[in-house]
Amino acid sequence: IGIGQLLPPTATWVARDLIGVPSLDVNNPDHNIRMSARLLRWLITYHQSESDAIAGYYQGPTSVATRGRFPQTEVYVAAVQGGRWRFQPS
């Protein structure tokens, strides 16, 4: 759902358990960005690797940890990392 493309159960978990504000609305762009950023922070801590965190965002953290990255996940990670320069300070 929304900008971060969060699954409803994930949005509920992030709002309630990671942020501690269960009233956050995944359909509100500001809330969605906040939840997406917090999820990515959690994934970076969980995987201890930026590229695995990105893979976990796309494929799911448990799937990456237990099954490895799928080929389409590798494409996604490369695309995200390849576009990083657009967001770097000049």
mmCIF file of N, CA, C and O in Angstrom:
data_model
loop_
_atom_site.group_PDB
_atom_site.id
_atom_site.type_symbol
_atom_site.label_atom_id
_atom_site.label_comp_id
_atom_site.label_asym_id
_atom_site.label_seq_id
_atom_site.Cartn_x
_atom_site.Cartn_y
_atom_site.Cartn_z
ATOM 1 N N ILE A 1 0.846 -1.172 0.000
ATOM 2 C CA ILE A 1 0.000 0.000 0.000
ATOM 3 C C ILE A 1 0.894 1.238 0.000
ATOM 4 O O ILE A 1 1.874 1.305 0.738
ATOM 5 N N GLY A 2 0.548 2.206 -0.804
ATOM 6 C CA GLY A 2 1.162 3.527 -0.750
ATOM 7 C C GLY A 2 2.590 3.600 -1.258
ATOM 8 O O GLY A 2 3.087 2.706 -1.936
ATOM 9 N N ILE A 3 3.229 4.684 -0.909
ATOM 10 C CA ILE A 3 4.566 5.014 -1.392
ATOM 11 C C ILE A 3 5.571 3.909 -1.089
ATOM 12 O O ILE A 3 6.375 3.532 -1.925
ATOM 13 N N GLY A 4 5.523 3.375 0.115
ATOM 14 C CA GLY A 4 6.473 2.336 0.524
ATOM 15 C C GLY A 4 6.075 0.943 0.107
ATOM 16 O O GLY A 4 6.812 -0.012 0.365
ATOM 17 N N GLN A 5 4.892 0.802 -0.530
ATOM 18 C CA GLN A 5 4.384 -0.504 -0.954
ATOM 19 C C GLN A 5 4.417 -1.513 0.194
ATOM 20 O O GLN A 5 4.939 -2.614 0.077
ATOM 21 N N LEU A 6 3.847 -1.105 1.329
ATOM 22 C CA LEU A 6 3.826 -1.950 2.519
ATOM 23 C C LEU A 6 2.636 -2.896 2.477
ATOM 24 O O LEU A 6 1.530 -2.490 2.142
ATOM 25 N N LEU A 7 2.865 -4.133 2.850
ATOM 26 C CA LEU A 7 1.763 -5.069 3.019
ATOM 27 C C LEU A 7 0.996 -4.682 4.281
ATOM 28 O O LEU A 7 1.606 -4.237 5.266
ATOM 29 N N PRO A 8 -0.325 -4.854 4.298
ATOM 30 C CA PRO A 8 -1.099 -4.450 5.476
ATOM 31 C C PRO A 8 -0.587 -5.032 6.797
ATOM 32 O O PRO A 8 -0.440 -4.275 7.775
ATOM 33 N N PRO A 9 -0.277 -6.334 6.881
ATOM 34 C CA PRO A 9 0.234 -6.842 8.165
ATOM 35 C C PRO A 9 1.579 -6.222 8.551
ATOM 36 O O PRO A 9 1.844 -5.988 9.736
ATOM 37 N N THR A 10 2.409 -5.937 7.573
ATOM 38 C CA THR A 10 3.707 -5.306 7.847
ATOM 39 C C THR A 10 3.493 -3.897 8.375
ATOM 40 O O THR A 10 4.133 -3.486 9.351
ATOM 41 N N ALA A 11 2.593 -3.147 7.743
ATOM 42 C CA ALA A 11 2.312 -1.778 8.191
ATOM 43 C C ALA A 11 1.802 -1.774 9.627
ATOM 44 O O ALA A 11 2.215 -0.946 10.440
ATOM 45 N N THR A 12 0.920 -2.702 9.939
ATOM 46 C CA THR A 12 0.385 -2.800 11.300
ATOM 47 C C THR A 12 1.498 -3.100 12.292
ATOM 48 O O THR A 12 1.601 -2.467 13.353
ATOM 49 N N TRP A 13 2.355 -4.060 11.969
ATOM 50 C CA TRP A 13 3.468 -4.435 12.846
ATOM 51 C C TRP A 13 4.433 -3.272 13.047
ATOM 52 O O TRP A 13 4.853 -2.985 14.178
ATOM 53 N N VAL A 14 4.796 -2.592 11.960
ATOM 54 C CA VAL A 14 5.741 -1.482 12.066
ATOM 55 C C VAL A 14 5.151 -0.371 12.931
ATOM 56 O O VAL A 14 5.817 0.145 13.841
ATOM 57 N N ALA A 15 3.901 0.015 12.656
ATOM 58 C CA ALA A 15 3.273 1.104 13.412
ATOM 59 C C ALA A 15 3.162 0.736 14.888
ATOM 60 O O ALA A 15 3.512 1.540 15.760
ATOM 61 N N ARG A 16 2.697 -0.462 15.169
ATOM 62 C CA ARG A 16 2.446 -0.876 16.553
ATOM 63 C C ARG A 16 3.732 -1.217 17.302
ATOM 64 O O ARG A 16 3.986 -0.713 18.394
ATOM 65 N N ASP A 17 4.550 -2.069 16.713
ATOM 66 C CA ASP A 17 5.687 -2.632 17.451
ATOM 67 C C ASP A 17 7.005 -1.882 17.265
ATOM 68 O O ASP A 17 7.791 -1.791 18.209
ATOM 69 N N LEU A 18 7.262 -1.395 16.070
ATOM 70 C CA LEU A 18 8.545 -0.708 15.850
ATOM 71 C C LEU A 18 8.478 0.775 16.195
ATOM 72 O O LEU A 18 9.422 1.325 16.743
ATOM 73 N N ILE A 19 7.352 1.412 15.860
ATOM 74 C CA ILE A 19 7.231 2.846 16.120
ATOM 75 C C ILE A 19 6.483 3.105 17.427
ATOM 76 O O ILE A 19 6.749 4.074 18.113
ATOM 77 N N GLY A 20 5.545 2.233 17.765
ATOM 78 C CA GLY A 20 4.776 2.412 18.989
ATOM 79 C C GLY A 20 3.609 3.366 18.857
ATOM 80 O O GLY A 20 3.125 3.905 19.853
ATOM 81 N N VAL A 21 3.157 3.568 17.613
ATOM 82 C CA VAL A 21 2.008 4.442 17.357
ATOM 83 C C VAL A 21 1.037 3.673 16.459
ATOM 84 O O VAL A 21 1.049 3.819 15.234
ATOM 85 N N PRO A 22 0.189 2.834 17.050
ATOM 86 C CA PRO A 22 -0.695 1.992 16.242
ATOM 87 C C PRO A 22 -1.700 2.767 15.397
ATOM 88 O O PRO A 22 -2.258 2.222 14.460
ATOM 89 N N SER A 23 -1.895 4.040 15.695
ATOM 90 C CA SER A 23 -2.862 4.834 14.932
ATOM 91 C C SER A 23 -2.311 5.348 13.609
ATOM 92 O O SER A 23 -3.042 5.987 12.843
ATOM 93 N N LEU A 24 -1.042 5.092 13.296
ATOM 94 C CA LEU A 24 -0.511 5.526 12.005
ATOM 95 C C LEU A 24 -1.328 4.889 10.886
ATOM 96 O O LEU A 24 -1.699 3.719 10.958
ATOM 97 N N ASP A 25 -1.580 5.670 9.844
ATOM 98 C CA ASP A 25 -2.420 5.234 8.723
ATOM 99 C C ASP A 25 -1.540 5.000 7.502
ATOM 100 O O ASP A 25 -0.959 5.939 6.955
ATOM 101 N N VAL A 26 -1.463 3.770 7.059
ATOM 102 C CA VAL A 26 -0.628 3.408 5.912
ATOM 103 C C VAL A 26 -1.055 4.155 4.643
ATOM 104 O O VAL A 26 -0.260 4.334 3.728
ATOM 105 N N ASN A 27 -2.293 4.638 4.598
ATOM 106 C CA ASN A 27 -2.783 5.379 3.435
ATOM 107 C C ASN A 27 -2.414 6.861 3.474
ATOM 108 O O ASN A 27 -2.591 7.560 2.484
ATOM 109 N N ASN A 28 -1.902 7.333 4.597
ATOM 110 C CA ASN A 28 -1.439 8.709 4.723
ATOM 111 C C ASN A 28 0.021 8.741 4.250
ATOM 112 O O ASN A 28 0.866 8.041 4.817
ATOM 113 N N PRO A 29 0.328 9.529 3.214
ATOM 114 C CA PRO A 29 1.700 9.511 2.685
ATOM 115 C C PRO A 29 2.776 9.791 3.723
ATOM 116 O O PRO A 29 3.820 9.137 3.719
ATOM 117 N N ASP A 30 2.557 10.741 4.617
ATOM 118 C CA ASP A 30 3.559 11.037 5.651
ATOM 119 C C ASP A 30 3.766 9.839 6.572
ATOM 120 O O ASP A 30 4.902 9.494 6.913
ATOM 121 N N HIS A 31 2.676 9.203 6.969
ATOM 122 C CA HIS A 31 2.767 8.027 7.833
ATOM 123 C C HIS A 31 3.433 6.866 7.098
ATOM 124 O O HIS A 31 4.248 6.143 7.664
ATOM 125 N N ASN A 32 3.071 6.692 5.821
ATOM 126 C CA ASN A 32 3.611 5.596 5.031
ATOM 127 C C ASN A 32 5.126 5.735 4.891
ATOM 128 O O ASN A 32 5.866 4.751 5.047
ATOM 129 N N ILE A 33 5.590 6.935 4.620
ATOM 130 C CA ILE A 33 7.039 7.168 4.502
ATOM 131 C C ILE A 33 7.720 6.903 5.842
ATOM 132 O O ILE A 33 8.785 6.274 5.890
ATOM 133 N N ARG A 34 7.097 7.348 6.928
ATOM 134 C CA ARG A 34 7.665 7.103 8.258
ATOM 135 C C ARG A 34 7.768 5.610 8.540
ATOM 136 O O ARG A 34 8.799 5.118 9.021
ATOM 137 N N MET A 35 6.711 4.863 8.234
ATOM 138 C CA MET A 35 6.723 3.422 8.463
ATOM 139 C C MET A 35 7.738 2.726 7.563
ATOM 140 O O MET A 35 8.452 1.821 8.001
ATOM 141 N N SER A 36 7.820 3.148 6.305
ATOM 142 C CA SER A 36 8.759 2.533 5.362
ATOM 143 C C SER A 36 10.200 2.755 5.801
ATOM 144 O O SER A 36 11.022 1.833 5.746
ATOM 145 N N ALA A 37 10.506 3.972 6.229
ATOM 146 C CA ALA A 37 11.862 4.282 6.693
ATOM 147 C C ALA A 37 12.209 3.476 7.944
ATOM 148 O O ALA A 37 13.327 2.961 8.074
ATOM 149 N N ARG A 38 11.245 3.348 8.856
ATOM 150 C CA ARG A 38 11.505 2.586 10.085
ATOM 151 C C ARG A 38 11.707 1.110 9.782
ATOM 152 O O ARG A 38 12.559 0.449 10.390
ATOM 153 N N LEU A 39 10.920 0.597 8.840
ATOM 154 C CA LEU A 39 11.099 -0.794 8.436
ATOM 155 C C LEU A 39 12.488 -1.000 7.837
ATOM 156 O O LEU A 39 13.168 -1.978 8.160
ATOM 157 N N LEU A 40 12.913 -0.100 6.987
ATOM 158 C CA LEU A 40 14.241 -0.241 6.386
ATOM 159 C C LEU A 40 15.330 -0.188 7.451
ATOM 160 O O LEU A 40 16.278 -0.970 7.412
ATOM 161 N N ARG A 41 15.187 0.688 8.437
ATOM 162 C CA ARG A 41 16.165 0.745 9.539
ATOM 163 C C ARG A 41 16.204 -0.600 10.267
ATOM 164 O O ARG A 41 17.262 -1.118 10.587
ATOM 165 N N TRP A 42 15.038 -1.179 10.549
ATOM 166 C CA TRP A 42 14.979 -2.474 11.222
ATOM 167 C C TRP A 42 15.645 -3.549 10.363
ATOM 168 O O TRP A 42 16.401 -4.377 10.873
ATOM 169 N N LEU A 43 15.394 -3.524 9.068
ATOM 170 C CA LEU A 43 15.978 -4.518 8.159
ATOM 171 C C LEU A 43 17.500 -4.417 8.116
ATOM 172 O O LEU A 43 18.194 -5.427 8.067
ATOM 173 N N ILE A 44 18.012 -3.192 8.136
ATOM 174 C CA ILE A 44 19.471 -3.011 8.137
ATOM 175 C C ILE A 44 20.068 -3.614 9.403
ATOM 176 O O ILE A 44 21.097 -4.287 9.359
ATOM 177 N N THR A 45 19.412 -3.413 10.529
ATOM 178 C CA THR A 45 19.875 -3.998 11.788
ATOM 179 C C THR A 45 19.749 -5.520 11.761
ATOM 180 O O THR A 45 20.669 -6.240 12.166
ATOM 181 N N TYR A 46 18.634 -6.022 11.278
ATOM 182 C CA TYR A 46 18.361 -7.459 11.233
ATOM 183 C C TYR A 46 19.355 -8.185 10.333
ATOM 184 O O TYR A 46 19.914 -9.206 10.709
ATOM 185 N N HIS A 47 19.578 -7.657 9.147
ATOM 186 C CA HIS A 47 20.444 -8.329 8.172
ATOM 187 C C HIS A 47 21.915 -7.940 8.319
ATOM 188 O O HIS A 47 22.782 -8.640 7.832
ATOM 189 N N GLN A 48 22.195 -6.807 8.923
ATOM 190 C CA GLN A 48 23.549 -6.294 9.094
ATOM 191 C C GLN A 48 24.262 -6.082 7.765
ATOM 192 O O GLN A 48 25.483 -6.151 7.677
ATOM 193 N N SER A 49 23.480 -5.854 6.718
ATOM 194 C CA SER A 49 24.025 -5.585 5.388
ATOM 195 C C SER A 49 22.999 -4.748 4.648
ATOM 196 O O SER A 49 21.815 -5.099 4.613
ATOM 197 N N GLU A 50 23.458 -3.660 4.077
ATOM 198 C CA GLU A 50 22.529 -2.801 3.338
ATOM 199 C C GLU A 50 21.885 -3.542 2.169
ATOM 200 O O GLU A 50 20.679 -3.454 1.953
ATOM 201 N N SER A 51 22.661 -4.280 1.412
ATOM 202 C CA SER A 51 22.096 -4.971 0.251
ATOM 203 C C SER A 51 21.114 -6.067 0.677
ATOM 204 O O SER A 51 20.068 -6.258 0.030
ATOM 205 N N ASP A 52 21.403 -6.771 1.767
ATOM 206 C CA ASP A 52 20.447 -7.765 2.268
ATOM 207 C C ASP A 52 19.195 -7.091 2.825
ATOM 208 O O ASP A 52 18.098 -7.640 2.741
ATOM 209 N N ALA A 53 19.349 -5.902 3.416
ATOM 210 C CA ALA A 53 18.186 -5.161 3.903
ATOM 211 C C ALA A 53 17.275 -4.766 2.747
ATOM 212 O O ALA A 53 16.051 -4.901 2.831
ATOM 213 N N ILE A 54 17.860 -4.301 1.662
ATOM 214 C CA ILE A 54 17.072 -3.950 0.475
ATOM 215 C C ILE A 54 16.390 -5.201 -0.073
ATOM 216 O O ILE A 54 15.206 -5.176 -0.438
ATOM 217 N N ALA A 55 17.121 -6.294 -0.111
ATOM 218 C CA ALA A 55 16.536 -7.563 -0.559
ATOM 219 C C ALA A 55 15.388 -7.976 0.348
ATOM 220 O O ALA A 55 14.333 -8.428 -0.124
ATOM 221 N N GLY A 56 15.554 -7.812 1.647
ATOM 222 C CA GLY A 56 14.510 -8.151 2.600
ATOM 223 C C GLY A 56 13.282 -7.277 2.441
ATOM 224 O O GLY A 56 12.153 -7.735 2.634
ATOM 225 N N TYR A 57 13.469 -6.022 2.093
ATOM 226 C CA TYR A 57 12.346 -5.119 1.855
ATOM 227 C C TYR A 57 11.521 -5.628 0.675
ATOM 228 O O TYR A 57 10.301 -5.590 0.698
ATOM 229 N N TYR A 58 12.195 -6.123 -0.327
ATOM 230 C CA TYR A 58 11.528 -6.595 -1.546
ATOM 231 C C TYR A 58 10.962 -8.005 -1.401
ATOM 232 O O TYR A 58 9.819 -8.265 -1.743
ATOM 233 N N GLN A 59 11.766 -8.897 -0.892
ATOM 234 C CA GLN A 59 11.438 -10.330 -0.881
ATOM 235 C C GLN A 59 10.879 -10.807 0.455
ATOM 236 O O GLN A 59 10.183 -11.824 0.500
ATOM 237 N N GLY A 60 11.198 -10.086 1.507
ATOM 238 C CA GLY A 60 10.821 -10.498 2.853
ATOM 239 C C GLY A 60 12.058 -10.960 3.593
ATOM 240 O O GLY A 60 12.851 -11.739 3.048
ATOM 241 N N PRO A 61 12.245 -10.496 4.824
ATOM 242 C CA PRO A 61 13.475 -10.800 5.553
ATOM 243 C C PRO A 61 13.658 -12.278 5.865
ATOM 244 O O PRO A 61 14.770 -12.796 5.774
ATOM 245 N N THR A 62 12.599 -12.964 6.204
ATOM 246 C CA THR A 62 12.717 -14.387 6.524
ATOM 247 C C THR A 62 13.079 -15.181 5.284
ATOM 248 O O THR A 62 13.917 -16.086 5.335
ATOM 249 N N SER A 63 12.483 -14.837 4.166
ATOM 250 C CA SER A 63 12.788 -15.534 2.920
ATOM 251 C C SER A 63 14.248 -15.346 2.521
ATOM 252 O O SER A 63 14.915 -16.304 2.135
ATOM 253 N N VAL A 64 14.744 -14.114 2.635
ATOM 254 C CA VAL A 64 16.156 -13.864 2.300
ATOM 255 C C VAL A 64 17.061 -14.660 3.233
ATOM 256 O O VAL A 64 18.031 -15.280 2.788
ATOM 257 N N ALA A 65 16.725 -14.672 4.524
ATOM 258 C CA ALA A 65 17.567 -15.365 5.510
ATOM 259 C C ALA A 65 17.561 -16.875 5.325
ATOM 260 O O ALA A 65 18.574 -17.533 5.559
ATOM 261 N N THR A 66 16.439 -17.434 4.906
ATOM 262 C CA THR A 66 16.334 -18.890 4.829
ATOM 263 C C THR A 66 16.516 -19.461 3.424
ATOM 264 O O THR A 66 16.960 -20.597 3.283
ATOM 265 N N ARG A 67 16.189 -18.682 2.405
ATOM 266 C CA ARG A 67 16.221 -19.202 1.036
ATOM 267 C C ARG A 67 17.221 -18.500 0.135
ATOM 268 O O ARG A 67 17.417 -18.913 -1.002
ATOM 269 N N GLY A 68 17.837 -17.437 0.634
ATOM 270 C CA GLY A 68 18.718 -16.653 -0.211
ATOM 271 C C GLY A 68 17.907 -15.738 -1.115
ATOM 272 O O GLY A 68 16.680 -15.759 -1.105
ATOM 273 N N ARG A 69 18.609 -14.947 -1.866
ATOM 274 C CA ARG A 69 17.935 -13.996 -2.754
ATOM 275 C C ARG A 69 17.483 -14.680 -4.036
ATOM 276 O O ARG A 69 18.234 -15.446 -4.631
ATOM 277 N N PHE A 70 16.283 -14.342 -4.462
ATOM 278 C CA PHE A 70 15.777 -14.825 -5.739
ATOM 279 C C PHE A 70 16.400 -13.993 -6.856
ATOM 280 O O PHE A 70 16.841 -12.861 -6.628
ATOM 281 N N PRO A 71 16.439 -14.523 -8.088
ATOM 282 C CA PRO A 71 17.016 -13.745 -9.189
ATOM 283 C C PRO A 71 16.361 -12.366 -9.366
ATOM 284 O O PRO A 71 17.051 -11.374 -9.590
ATOM 285 N N GLN A 72 15.038 -12.300 -9.251
ATOM 286 C CA GLN A 72 14.373 -11.006 -9.415
ATOM 287 C C GLN A 72 14.705 -10.052 -8.267
ATOM 288 O O GLN A 72 14.697 -8.833 -8.435
ATOM 289 N N THR A 73 15.046 -10.610 -7.110
ATOM 290 C CA THR A 73 15.469 -9.783 -5.981
ATOM 291 C C THR A 73 16.828 -9.164 -6.273
ATOM 292 O O THR A 73 17.064 -7.995 -5.967
ATOM 293 N N GLU A 74 17.717 -9.934 -6.875
ATOM 294 C CA GLU A 74 19.033 -9.401 -7.258
ATOM 295 C C GLU A 74 18.875 -8.220 -8.209
ATOM 296 O O GLU A 74 19.583 -7.211 -8.089
ATOM 297 N N VAL A 75 17.955 -8.332 -9.154
ATOM 298 C CA VAL A 75 17.694 -7.246 -10.102
ATOM 299 C C VAL A 75 17.200 -6.005 -9.345
ATOM 300 O O VAL A 75 17.641 -4.881 -9.611
ATOM 301 N N TYR A 76 16.277 -6.217 -8.406
ATOM 302 C CA TYR A 76 15.731 -5.115 -7.618
ATOM 303 C C TYR A 76 16.823 -4.420 -6.800
ATOM 304 O O TYR A 76 16.928 -3.192 -6.807
ATOM 305 N N VAL A 77 17.642 -5.200 -6.103
ATOM 306 C CA VAL A 77 18.712 -4.627 -5.291
ATOM 307 C C VAL A 77 19.665 -3.813 -6.163
ATOM 308 O O VAL A 77 20.043 -2.691 -5.813
ATOM 309 N N ALA A 78 20.030 -4.337 -7.306
ATOM 310 C CA ALA A 78 20.926 -3.618 -8.213
ATOM 311 C C ALA A 78 20.291 -2.312 -8.696
ATOM 312 O O ALA A 78 20.978 -1.280 -8.787
ATOM 313 N N ALA A 79 18.997 -2.342 -8.974
ATOM 314 C CA ALA A 79 18.308 -1.134 -9.430
ATOM 315 C C ALA A 79 18.270 -0.071 -8.335
ATOM 316 O O ALA A 79 18.512 1.118 -8.593
ATOM 317 N N VAL A 80 17.977 -0.487 -7.109
ATOM 318 C CA VAL A 80 17.932 0.462 -5.992
ATOM 319 C C VAL A 80 19.320 1.044 -5.755
ATOM 320 O O VAL A 80 19.485 2.264 -5.637
ATOM 321 N N GLN A 81 20.317 0.198 -5.689
ATOM 322 C CA GLN A 81 21.672 0.693 -5.443
ATOM 323 C C GLN A 81 22.196 1.506 -6.612
ATOM 324 O O GLN A 81 22.948 2.456 -6.421
ATOM 325 N N GLY A 82 21.782 1.156 -7.820
ATOM 326 C CA GLY A 82 22.213 1.903 -9.001
ATOM 327 C C GLY A 82 21.643 3.312 -9.058
ATOM 328 O O GLY A 82 22.239 4.203 -9.652
ATOM 329 N N GLY A 83 20.496 3.534 -8.432
ATOM 330 C CA GLY A 83 19.888 4.855 -8.424
ATOM 331 C C GLY A 83 20.268 5.709 -7.232
ATOM 332 O O GLY A 83 19.822 6.849 -7.112
ATOM 333 N N ARG A 84 21.096 5.171 -6.388
ATOM 334 C CA ARG A 84 21.477 5.877 -5.157
ATOM 335 C C ARG A 84 22.125 7.234 -5.413
ATOM 336 O O ARG A 84 21.902 8.180 -4.658
ATOM 337 N N TRP A 85 22.909 7.357 -6.470
ATOM 338 C CA TRP A 85 23.608 8.600 -6.775
ATOM 339 C C TRP A 85 22.650 9.779 -6.882
ATOM 340 O O TRP A 85 23.020 10.920 -6.610
ATOM 341 N N ARG A 86 21.405 9.522 -7.257
ATOM 342 C CA ARG A 86 20.417 10.610 -7.425
ATOM 343 C C ARG A 86 20.074 11.282 -6.106
ATOM 344 O O ARG A 86 19.566 12.399 -6.091
ATOM 345 N N PHE A 87 20.324 10.591 -5.004
ATOM 346 C CA PHE A 87 19.923 11.091 -3.700
ATOM 347 C C PHE A 87 21.112 11.505 -2.839
ATOM 348 O O PHE A 87 20.939 11.833 -1.672
ATOM 349 N N GLN A 88 22.302 11.484 -3.405
ATOM 350 C CA GLN A 88 23.504 11.880 -2.683
ATOM 351 C C GLN A 88 23.642 13.392 -2.728
ATOM 352 O O GLN A 88 23.324 14.019 -3.746
ATOM 353 N N PRO A 89 24.116 13.997 -1.650
ATOM 354 C CA PRO A 89 24.356 15.455 -1.701
ATOM 355 C C PRO A 89 25.441 15.761 -2.728
ATOM 356 O O PRO A 89 26.373 14.982 -2.917
ATOM 357 N N SER A 90 25.280 16.877 -3.382
ATOM 358 C CA SER A 90 26.266 17.241 -4.422
ATOM 359 C C SER A 90 27.452 17.977 -3.865
ATOM 360 O O SER A 90 27.575 18.318 -2.767
#
